Short mmCIF file of C-alpha atoms in Angstrom, two decimals:
data_model
loop_
_atom_site.label_atom_id
_atom_site.label_comp_id
_atom_site.label_asym_id
_atom_site.label_seq_id
_atom_site.Cartn_x
_atom_site.Cartn_y
_atom_site.Cartn_z
CA MET I 1 122.43 210.78 63.40
CA LYS I 2 121.28 207.26 64.16
CA LEU I 3 118.64 208.40 66.42
CA LEU I 4 117.22 210.81 63.73
CA PHE I 5 117.24 207.95 61.17
CA ALA I 6 115.55 205.59 63.67
CA ALA I 7 112.82 208.28 64.47
CA LEU I 8 112.14 208.79 60.75
CA MET I 9 111.94 205.10 60.00
CA LEU I 10 109.49 204.77 63.04
CA LEU I 11 107.31 207.48 61.77
CA LEU I 12 107.36 206.07 58.27
CA THR I 13 106.48 202.54 59.39
CA LEU I 14 103.64 203.97 61.46
CA CYS I 15 102.28 205.89 58.53
CA LEU I 16 102.47 202.93 56.28
CA LEU I 17 100.76 200.67 58.85
CA LEU I 18 97.97 203.08 59.80
CA SER I 19 96.98 204.49 56.28
CA PRO I 20 94.61 201.64 55.41
CA LEU I 21 92.70 202.22 58.70
CA TYR I 22 92.71 205.90 57.91
CA LEU I 23 91.24 205.29 54.47
CA VAL I 24 88.46 203.29 55.87
CA TRP I 25 87.72 205.85 58.48
CA ILE I 26 87.68 208.75 55.98
CA GLY I 27 85.33 206.66 53.73
CA PHE I 28 82.82 206.52 56.67
CA VAL I 29 83.01 210.02 57.91
CA GLY I 30 84.31 212.04 54.81
CA GLU I 31 82.27 214.68 53.03
CA PHE I 32 82.75 213.04 49.58
CA SER I 33 80.28 211.64 47.04
CA PHE I 34 78.85 208.29 47.71
CA TRP I 35 81.00 206.35 45.21
CA THR I 36 84.13 208.07 46.42
CA ARG I 37 83.39 206.95 49.91
CA VAL I 38 82.71 203.46 48.77
CA LEU I 39 85.98 203.32 46.85
CA LEU I 40 87.91 204.71 49.82
CA VAL I 41 86.40 201.93 51.98
CA VAL I 42 87.08 199.25 49.58
CA ILE I 43 90.65 200.25 48.88
CA GLY I 44 91.22 200.58 52.68
CA LEU I 45 89.80 197.14 53.45
CA MET I 46 91.95 195.66 50.58
CA LEU I 47 95.13 197.26 52.03
CA CYS I 48 94.17 196.14 55.52
CA ARG I 49 93.82 192.50 54.16
CA LEU I 50 97.30 192.79 52.68
CA THR I 51 99.11 194.53 55.57
CA LYS I 52 97.08 193.32 58.62
CA PRO I 53 97.64 196.49 60.65
CA ILE I 54 95.50 195.20 63.59
CA SER I 55 97.47 191.91 63.91
CA VAL I 56 100.74 193.82 63.80
CA ILE I 57 99.59 196.41 66.40
CA THR I 58 98.09 193.87 68.78
CA GLY I 59 100.66 191.02 68.23
CA ARG I 60 97.76 188.49 67.71
CA ASP I 61 96.93 186.88 64.53
CA TRP I 62 93.23 188.05 63.83
CA LYS I 63 91.65 186.08 61.04
CA ILE I 64 89.11 188.92 60.32
CA PHE I 65 91.82 191.41 59.20
#
């Protein structure tokens, strides 16, 4: 049971960590209207600024993100 809970928490953490990067990526390659794509990129970048997924993944403090 502990292993299942740990696996679920790992997946949840990965989803929360990578979702801002996914929003930015979808904003660039998605088949949406221009303003929807701009909104996705802006929201994704704001969330990247709050959660700093690149810094968490690499273990270094990147000032850009």
